[in-house]
Short mmCIF file of C-alpha atoms in Angstrom, two decimals:
data_model
loop_
_atom_site.label_atom_id
_atom_site.label_comp_id
_atom_site.label_asym_id
_atom_site.label_seq_id
_atom_site.Cartn_x
_atom_site.Cartn_y
_atom_site.Cartn_z
CA UNK A 744 -14.87 37.07 3.23
CA UNK A 745 -11.79 34.89 2.42
CA UNK A 746 -11.31 31.62 4.53
CA UNK A 747 -7.58 31.18 6.47
CA UNK A 748 -7.04 28.11 4.89
CA UNK A 749 -4.50 27.64 7.22
CA UNK A 750 -7.44 26.89 9.60
CA UNK A 751 -9.38 24.59 7.54
CA UNK A 752 -9.67 20.87 8.88
CA UNK A 753 -9.01 18.49 6.05
CA UNK A 754 -9.78 14.75 4.94
CA UNK A 755 -7.43 12.90 2.91
CA UNK A 756 -8.43 9.92 0.86
CA UNK A 757 -6.72 7.37 -1.03
CA UNK A 758 -8.18 3.73 -1.72
CA UNK A 759 -4.85 2.08 -2.56
CA UNK A 760 -2.04 1.34 -0.36
CA UNK A 761 0.83 -0.13 -3.11
CA UNK A 762 3.08 1.03 -5.65
CA UNK A 763 3.40 4.54 -5.43
CA UNK A 764 0.87 5.55 -3.04
CA UNK A 765 2.32 5.48 -0.01
CA UNK A 766 4.87 8.22 -0.83
CA UNK A 767 2.01 10.32 -2.09
CA UNK A 768 0.09 9.79 1.24
CA UNK A 769 3.22 11.17 2.89
CA UNK A 770 3.92 13.87 0.77
CA UNK A 771 0.04 15.32 0.91
CA UNK A 772 0.13 14.65 4.64
CA UNK A 773 3.36 16.25 5.09
CA UNK A 774 2.25 19.33 3.54
CA UNK A 775 -1.21 19.68 4.84
CA UNK A 776 0.39 19.31 8.56
CA UNK A 777 -2.10 20.66 11.19
CA UNK A 778 -5.20 20.59 8.82
CA UNK A 779 -5.10 17.32 8.27
CA UNK A 780 -7.89 16.09 10.55
CA UNK A 781 -8.55 12.15 9.40
CA UNK A 782 -7.88 9.85 6.75
CA UNK A 783 -9.02 7.33 4.64
CA UNK A 784 -6.60 5.20 3.19
CA UNK A 785 -5.75 1.48 3.36
CA UNK A 786 -3.20 0.63 6.20
CA UNK A 787 0.39 0.32 4.21
CA UNK A 788 3.50 -1.38 5.72
CA UNK A 789 5.30 -0.16 6.81
CA UNK A 790 2.75 2.87 8.12
CA UNK A 791 5.20 6.05 7.22
CA UNK A 792 2.63 9.15 6.63
CA UNK A 793 -0.36 9.46 9.09
CA UNK A 794 0.77 11.44 12.30
CA UNK A 795 -1.14 9.70 15.56
CA UNK A 796 -2.72 13.08 16.11
CA UNK A 797 -4.87 12.20 12.92
CA UNK A 798 -8.69 10.01 12.92
CA UNK A 799 -8.15 7.00 10.67
CA UNK A 800 -11.49 6.58 9.39
CA UNK A 801 -12.87 3.80 7.49
CA UNK A 802 -11.70 2.31 3.92
CA UNK A 803 -14.08 0.68 1.35
CA UNK A 804 -14.78 -2.50 0.77
CA UNK A 805 -17.04 -3.61 -2.32
CA UNK A 806 -19.98 -5.43 -1.22
CA UNK A 807 -23.05 -5.25 -3.56
CA UNK A 808 -20.97 -3.60 -6.05
CA UNK A 809 -19.08 -6.96 -6.43
CA UNK A 810 -21.69 -8.46 -8.78
CA UNK A 811 -21.75 -5.44 -10.95
CA UNK A 812 -17.98 -5.49 -11.31
CA UNK A 813 -18.05 -8.61 -12.41
CA UNK A 814 -19.98 -8.04 -15.29
CA UNK A 815 -17.87 -4.66 -16.03
CA UNK A 816 -20.30 -1.99 -14.52
CA UNK A 817 -17.67 0.10 -12.61
CA UNK A 818 -19.86 2.72 -12.40
CA UNK A 819 -21.71 0.80 -9.32
CA UNK A 820 -18.46 0.20 -7.55
CA UNK A 821 -17.87 3.98 -7.57
CA UNK A 822 -21.66 4.99 -6.91
CA UNK A 823 -21.14 2.47 -3.85
CA UNK A 824 -18.00 3.96 -2.37
CA UNK A 825 -18.76 7.16 -2.56
CA UNK A 826 -22.35 6.96 -0.48
CA UNK A 827 -19.83 4.93 2.08
CA UNK A 828 -17.69 7.57 2.12
CA UNK A 829 -20.29 10.44 2.78
CA UNK A 830 -21.42 7.95 5.40
CA UNK A 831 -18.22 7.88 6.88
CA UNK A 832 -17.15 11.51 6.88
CA UNK A 833 -21.25 12.63 8.33
CA UNK A 834 -20.39 10.32 11.57
CA UNK A 835 -16.93 11.61 11.66
CA UNK A 836 -18.22 15.41 11.60
CA UNK A 837 -20.76 14.31 14.32
CA UNK A 838 -18.36 12.49 16.56
CA UNK A 839 -15.60 15.18 16.56
CA UNK A 840 -18.40 17.96 16.56
CA UNK A 841 -16.92 19.66 13.59
CA UNK A 842 -17.05 20.56 10.13
CA UNK A 843 -15.10 19.05 7.17
CA UNK A 844 -13.81 22.37 4.61
CA UNK A 845 -12.22 20.42 2.44
CA UNK A 846 -11.59 16.58 1.15
CA UNK A 847 -8.30 15.82 -0.48
CA UNK A 848 -7.60 12.58 -3.07
CA UNK A 849 -4.21 11.38 -2.52
CA UNK A 850 -5.00 9.94 -6.21
CA UNK A 851 -7.79 10.17 -8.58
CA UNK A 852 -8.32 7.64 -11.23
CA UNK A 853 -11.02 8.15 -13.21
CA UNK A 854 -12.57 5.25 -13.47
CA UNK A 855 -12.72 5.47 -10.11
CA UNK A 856 -15.09 8.51 -10.08
CA UNK A 857 -17.97 7.29 -12.67
CA UNK A 858 -21.56 7.34 -11.42
CA UNK A 859 -20.73 11.21 -10.08
CA UNK A 860 -24.62 11.79 -11.78
CA UNK A 861 -25.79 9.58 -9.04
CA UNK A 862 -23.72 10.26 -6.14
CA UNK A 863 -23.45 13.81 -6.45
CA UNK A 864 -26.34 13.58 -4.19
CA UNK A 865 -25.19 12.22 -1.08
CA UNK A 866 -21.59 14.44 -1.58
CA UNK A 867 -21.79 17.46 0.24
CA UNK A 868 -17.99 18.79 1.13
CA UNK A 869 -15.74 20.82 -1.19
CA UNK A 870 -12.95 18.32 -2.62
CA UNK A 871 -9.42 18.42 -4.81
CA UNK A 872 -7.81 15.87 -6.09
CA UNK A 873 -4.29 14.89 -8.09
CA UNK A 874 -5.21 13.48 -11.37
CA UNK A 875 -2.82 11.22 -12.12
CA UNK A 876 -3.29 9.48 -15.44
CA UNK A 877 -5.58 11.55 -17.13
CA UNK A 878 -7.72 10.34 -20.18
CA UNK A 879 -7.07 11.00 -23.74
CA UNK A 880 -9.26 11.65 -26.78
CA UNK A 881 -8.54 9.69 -30.16
CA UNK A 882 -6.71 13.67 -31.36
CA UNK A 883 -3.86 13.35 -28.34
CA UNK A 884 -5.35 15.74 -26.16
CA UNK A 885 -6.74 15.13 -22.29
CA UNK A 886 -10.37 14.90 -22.18
CA UNK A 887 -13.19 16.50 -20.20
CA UNK A 888 -14.79 13.95 -17.96
CA UNK A 889 -18.40 13.90 -15.99
CA UNK A 890 -16.88 14.50 -12.39
CA UNK A 891 -14.48 17.51 -13.26
CA UNK A 892 -18.11 19.53 -13.92
CA UNK A 893 -19.30 18.71 -10.15
CA UNK A 894 -20.04 22.10 -8.30
CA UNK A 895 -18.21 20.98 -5.42
CA UNK A 896 -14.84 19.88 -7.12
CA UNK A 897 -12.70 23.24 -6.26
CA UNK A 898 -9.31 22.53 -7.65
CA UNK A 899 -7.26 19.40 -9.89
CA UNK A 900 -3.94 18.73 -9.57
CA UNK A 901 -2.14 17.73 -12.14
CA UNK A 902 1.27 15.80 -12.72
CA UNK A 903 1.60 17.13 -16.68
CA UNK A 904 2.73 20.75 -17.00
CA UNK A 905 1.98 20.83 -20.40
CA UNK A 906 -2.14 19.67 -20.30
CA UNK A 907 -2.73 21.64 -17.21
CA UNK A 908 -3.84 24.73 -19.00
CA UNK A 909 -6.14 23.10 -21.51
CA UNK A 910 -7.66 20.79 -18.92
CA UNK A 911 -8.69 24.10 -17.20
CA UNK A 912 -9.86 25.59 -19.85
CA UNK A 913 -11.96 22.48 -20.94
CA UNK A 914 -13.28 22.23 -17.22
CA UNK A 915 -13.88 26.04 -15.92
CA UNK A 916 -11.89 25.09 -13.03
CA UNK A 917 -8.26 25.42 -11.98
CA UNK A 918 -6.13 22.80 -12.75
CA UNK A 919 -2.76 23.26 -10.52
CA UNK A 920 0.96 21.96 -11.92
CA UNK A 921 2.12 19.51 -9.64
CA UNK A 922 5.77 18.33 -9.36
CA UNK A 923 6.30 14.69 -9.25
CA UNK A 924 8.24 14.69 -6.13
CA UNK A 925 10.25 12.10 -4.22
CA UNK A 926 11.81 11.46 -1.15
CA UNK A 927 15.58 11.19 -1.15
CA UNK A 928 15.62 7.93 0.55
CA UNK A 929 18.06 4.97 0.44
CA UNK A 930 19.43 1.98 2.91
CA UNK A 931 21.46 -1.14 2.66
CA UNK A 932 19.88 -4.41 2.41
CA UNK A 933 19.96 -8.12 1.92
CA UNK A 934 18.38 -7.55 -1.33
CA UNK A 935 20.83 -4.70 -2.41
CA UNK A 936 24.01 -6.82 -1.31
CA UNK A 937 22.80 -9.79 -3.36
CA UNK A 938 22.34 -7.52 -5.86
CA UNK A 939 26.06 -5.89 -6.05
CA UNK A 940 27.73 -9.14 -5.57
CA UNK A 941 25.65 -10.90 -8.50
CA UNK A 942 26.86 -7.39 -10.77
CA UNK A 943 30.12 -6.72 -9.68
CA UNK A 944 31.95 -4.37 -11.91
CA UNK A 945 29.32 -4.98 -14.41
CA UNK A 946 27.16 -1.90 -16.00
CA UNK A 947 23.81 -2.15 -14.06
CA UNK A 948 20.42 -1.49 -16.28
CA UNK A 949 17.38 -1.46 -13.45
CA UNK A 950 13.80 -1.70 -14.51
CA UNK A 951 11.48 -1.22 -11.18
CA UNK A 952 7.61 -0.62 -10.33
CA UNK A 953 4.83 -2.76 -11.47
CA UNK A 954 5.84 -4.71 -14.01
CA UNK A 955 3.26 -4.53 -16.55
CA UNK A 956 3.99 -5.14 -20.73
CA UNK A 957 3.68 -1.65 -21.07
CA UNK A 958 6.42 -0.74 -18.80
CA UNK A 959 9.12 -2.09 -21.77
CA UNK A 960 9.85 -5.92 -20.23
CA UNK A 961 9.74 -7.67 -23.04
CA UNK A 962 12.00 -5.36 -24.81
CA UNK A 963 14.37 -5.25 -21.46
CA UNK A 964 14.55 -9.01 -21.92
CA UNK A 965 15.56 -8.68 -25.75
CA UNK A 966 18.27 -6.63 -24.30
CA UNK A 967 19.30 -9.30 -22.03
CA UNK A 968 19.58 -11.42 -24.75
CA UNK A 969 21.24 -8.62 -27.50
CA UNK A 970 23.95 -6.97 -24.81
CA UNK A 971 27.48 -8.22 -23.64
CA UNK A 972 26.90 -10.37 -20.28
CA UNK A 973 30.55 -9.56 -19.63
CA UNK A 974 30.21 -5.86 -19.41
CA UNK A 975 26.04 -5.41 -19.15
CA UNK A 976 23.98 -6.42 -15.75
CA UNK A 977 20.03 -6.09 -15.75
CA UNK A 978 18.04 -6.11 -12.74
CA UNK A 979 14.28 -6.37 -12.67
CA UNK A 980 12.44 -5.46 -10.28
CA UNK A 981 8.75 -5.72 -9.29
CA UNK A 982 4.84 -7.26 -8.77
CA UNK A 983 4.56 -8.74 -11.76
CA UNK A 984 0.85 -10.52 -13.13
CA UNK A 985 2.20 -13.44 -15.66
CA UNK A 986 -0.80 -13.43 -17.49
CA UNK A 987 -0.61 -9.90 -18.63
CA UNK A 988 1.85 -11.90 -20.87
CA UNK A 989 2.47 -14.12 -24.14
CA UNK A 990 2.87 -17.74 -22.66
CA UNK A 991 6.74 -17.38 -24.47
CA UNK A 992 7.77 -14.05 -22.73
CA UNK A 993 5.93 -15.93 -19.20
CA UNK A 994 8.71 -18.93 -20.45
CA UNK A 995 11.41 -15.80 -20.81
CA UNK A 996 10.56 -13.94 -17.50
CA UNK A 997 10.74 -17.34 -15.29
CA UNK A 998 14.18 -18.12 -17.20
CA UNK A 999 15.64 -14.67 -16.41
CA UNK A 1000 14.40 -14.99 -12.96
CA UNK A 1001 16.24 -18.40 -12.47
CA UNK A 1002 18.92 -18.77 -14.50
CA UNK A 1003 20.27 -15.86 -16.21
CA UNK A 1004 23.98 -15.04 -15.22
CA UNK A 1005 23.99 -11.28 -15.99
CA UNK A 1006 20.28 -10.91 -14.36
CA UNK A 1007 18.49 -10.62 -10.94
CA UNK A 1008 14.89 -10.50 -11.06
CA UNK A 1009 12.48 -9.71 -7.79
CA UNK A 1010 8.89 -10.28 -8.76
CA UNK A 1011 7.16 -8.83 -5.89
CA UNK A 1012 6.50 -5.44 -5.02
CA UNK A 1013 9.49 -3.71 -2.58
CA UNK A 1014 7.33 -2.43 0.16
CA UNK A 1015 9.91 0.15 2.13
CA UNK A 1016 11.11 2.84 -0.68
CA UNK A 1017 14.24 3.19 0.89
CA UNK A 1018 15.06 -0.61 0.17
CA UNK A 1019 13.56 -0.07 -3.48
CA UNK A 1020 15.88 3.26 -3.74
CA UNK A 1021 18.66 1.67 -2.61
CA UNK A 1022 18.74 -1.03 -5.78
CA UNK A 1023 18.24 2.01 -7.69
CA UNK A 1024 21.16 3.67 -5.87
CA UNK A 1025 23.14 0.27 -6.62
CA UNK A 1026 22.86 0.49 -10.73
CA UNK A 1027 24.10 2.36 -13.36
CA UNK A 1028 20.89 3.27 -15.46
CA UNK A 1029 17.37 3.09 -15.17
CA UNK A 1030 15.35 1.86 -17.94
CA UNK A 1031 12.09 3.57 -18.36
CA UNK A 1032 11.09 3.05 -22.05
CA UNK A 1033 7.76 3.14 -21.42
CA UNK A 1034 5.08 1.81 -24.59
CA UNK A 1035 2.13 3.94 -24.82
CA UNK A 1036 2.67 6.23 -21.87
CA UNK A 1037 1.77 9.46 -21.78
CA UNK A 1038 2.08 10.57 -18.12
CA UNK A 1039 4.65 11.11 -15.34
CA UNK A 1040 6.85 8.65 -13.40
CA UNK A 1041 8.44 9.60 -10.12
CA UNK A 1042 11.30 7.27 -11.51
CA UNK A 1043 12.40 9.73 -12.81
CA UNK A 1044 12.82 11.57 -9.98
CA UNK A 1045 14.43 8.81 -7.93
CA UNK A 1046 17.02 8.61 -10.98
CA UNK A 1047 17.87 12.31 -10.88
CA UNK A 1048 18.29 11.82 -6.97
CA UNK A 1049 20.95 9.38 -7.45
CA UNK A 1050 22.32 10.86 -10.79
CA UNK A 1051 21.46 7.32 -13.00
CA UNK A 1052 20.76 7.99 -16.34
CA UNK A 1053 17.59 7.66 -18.03
CA UNK A 1054 16.50 5.32 -21.06
CA UNK A 1055 13.50 6.62 -21.99
CA UNK A 1056 10.42 6.67 -24.74
CA UNK A 1057 10.86 9.89 -27.13
CA UNK A 1058 7.80 12.49 -27.83
CA UNK A 1059 5.61 11.70 -24.75
CA UNK A 1060 6.07 13.62 -20.80
CA UNK A 1061 8.83 11.50 -19.94
CA UNK A 1062 10.84 11.74 -22.68
CA UNK A 1063 10.54 15.53 -22.97
CA UNK A 1064 11.92 16.13 -19.40
CA UNK A 1065 14.48 13.80 -19.70
CA UNK A 1066 16.08 15.91 -23.05
CA UNK A 1067 14.95 19.13 -21.69
CA UNK A 1068 17.58 18.57 -18.42
CA UNK A 1069 19.41 16.10 -20.44
CA UNK A 1070 19.07 13.03 -17.86
CA UNK A 1071 19.39 10.28 -20.64
CA UNK A 1072 18.75 9.49 -24.04
CA UNK A 1073 15.37 9.17 -25.50
CA UNK A 1074 14.61 6.35 -28.17
CA UNK A 1075 11.67 5.80 -30.62
CA UNK A 1076 8.99 3.67 -28.90
CA UNK A 1077 9.87 -0.21 -29.23
CA UNK A 1078 13.02 -0.08 -31.26
CA UNK A 1079 15.42 -2.83 -29.73
CA UNK A 1080 17.92 -1.80 -31.83
CA UNK A 1081 17.96 1.97 -30.50
CA UNK A 1082 18.13 0.81 -26.82
CA UNK A 1083 20.87 -1.13 -27.39
CA UNK A 1084 22.83 1.55 -29.08
CA UNK A 1085 21.60 4.34 -25.84
CA UNK A 1086 22.70 1.85 -23.59
CA UNK A 1087 26.11 1.46 -25.08
CA UNK A 1088 26.59 4.82 -25.51
CA UNK A 1089 25.19 5.87 -21.79
CA UNK A 1090 27.67 3.32 -20.50
CA UNK A 1091 30.84 4.84 -22.47
CA UNK A 1092 29.67 8.44 -21.39
CA UNK A 1093 29.27 7.44 -17.38
CA UNK A 1094 32.94 6.01 -17.69
CA UNK A 1095 34.41 8.30 -19.48
CA UNK A 1096 32.53 10.93 -16.75
CA UNK A 1097 31.30 13.24 -19.74
CA UNK A 1098 27.28 13.18 -18.39
CA UNK A 1099 26.27 16.63 -18.55
CA UNK A 1100 22.89 16.13 -16.90
CA UNK A 1101 21.42 18.76 -14.52
CA UNK A 1102 19.91 16.74 -12.05
CA UNK A 1103 19.49 20.05 -9.60
CA UNK A 1104 17.33 21.60 -12.29
CA UNK A 1105 15.15 18.61 -12.06
CA UNK A 1106 14.88 17.95 -8.41
CA UNK A 1107 14.51 21.70 -7.77
CA UNK A 1108 11.19 21.60 -10.13
CA UNK A 1109 10.17 18.33 -8.67
CA UNK A 1110 11.35 19.08 -4.82
CA UNK A 1111 9.17 17.99 -1.94
CA UNK A 1112 9.15 22.10 -1.34
CA UNK A 1113 7.58 22.70 -4.59
CA UNK A 1114 4.76 19.60 -3.85
CA UNK A 1115 3.97 21.62 -0.68
CA UNK A 1116 3.09 24.76 -2.28
CA UNK A 1117 1.22 23.18 -4.78
CA UNK A 1118 -0.88 21.50 -2.26
CA UNK A 1119 -1.11 24.80 -0.46
CA UNK A 1120 -2.77 26.26 -3.99
CA UNK A 1121 -5.09 22.87 -3.93
CA UNK A 1122 -6.86 23.25 -1.38
CA UNK A 1123 -6.93 27.21 -1.92
#
């Protein structure tokens, strides 16, 4: 007899609170509705996802595995995490006098699920997960991982519609195509007003998110130096870990943040999503020409909400989506001259109002409603 999933008791788990995690947490919580009975996730500020009726469970903090983590033994952290979660879930079932029907992981990174050959013995619940960044083999195909073979794993959601079928065949389990949805919110803020005043009537180019070198930050700085400062303005917004950069690039980043007359820098995480979205709305083009990036990014959704063309790297998922829906231009990876030419082209087409992007088509395919339908499929 098929279970009525509308009456299922579901626990939602996430191990992180920064970046895109609060957004996905809220998307999942809204989609699960009354089925959601408990959550284990770090508190995000501001807390935006969890109704008062949902029980807050303890979150994981490594204890004995810290020693092993320092020695590159990430599997020990994963094993300790799942022993901890199993204990917390059992305690909840006893206290609530109920039985959990499904555990949903709002975001799964492969490294956090290592050691499944051991922790599977204490894990009794059926589970599903959003697998955010698949691991790839040397041939460029997504790799079959050990945790995919667990009998308790029911369904996996993937933001990459081009590889869901491949992984489903490899794992012998259903892989759900999950849209990369965003909330269409923005707000006025002091940061946005400061950006607006500095930018003036110049063409604004913005790069946001965690500012790792893989996001094309060095190439972004090259564009700052190459493009006419009377016509172009650059905004670099997000948390940054300076030791990830070469010393000369660290110096360039500091100079940009302190002295650039054609730039705006904020090297911290913007906590409120509507504030970050307001900065995107204030600019004219979104820079997303990442390096070695095979994954989805909700940056495309944010740009589409505010009708901002994108500059992306050709040949991977983001580039394919931008070209398919005509959302901007895709250029060869790391080619600064091509980036410069593309930004000039985008500026000219924006000024002349000749952009023919299918914003509505992209947003329909990656809507909150489509996300909710995919979540329902995940928990079947």
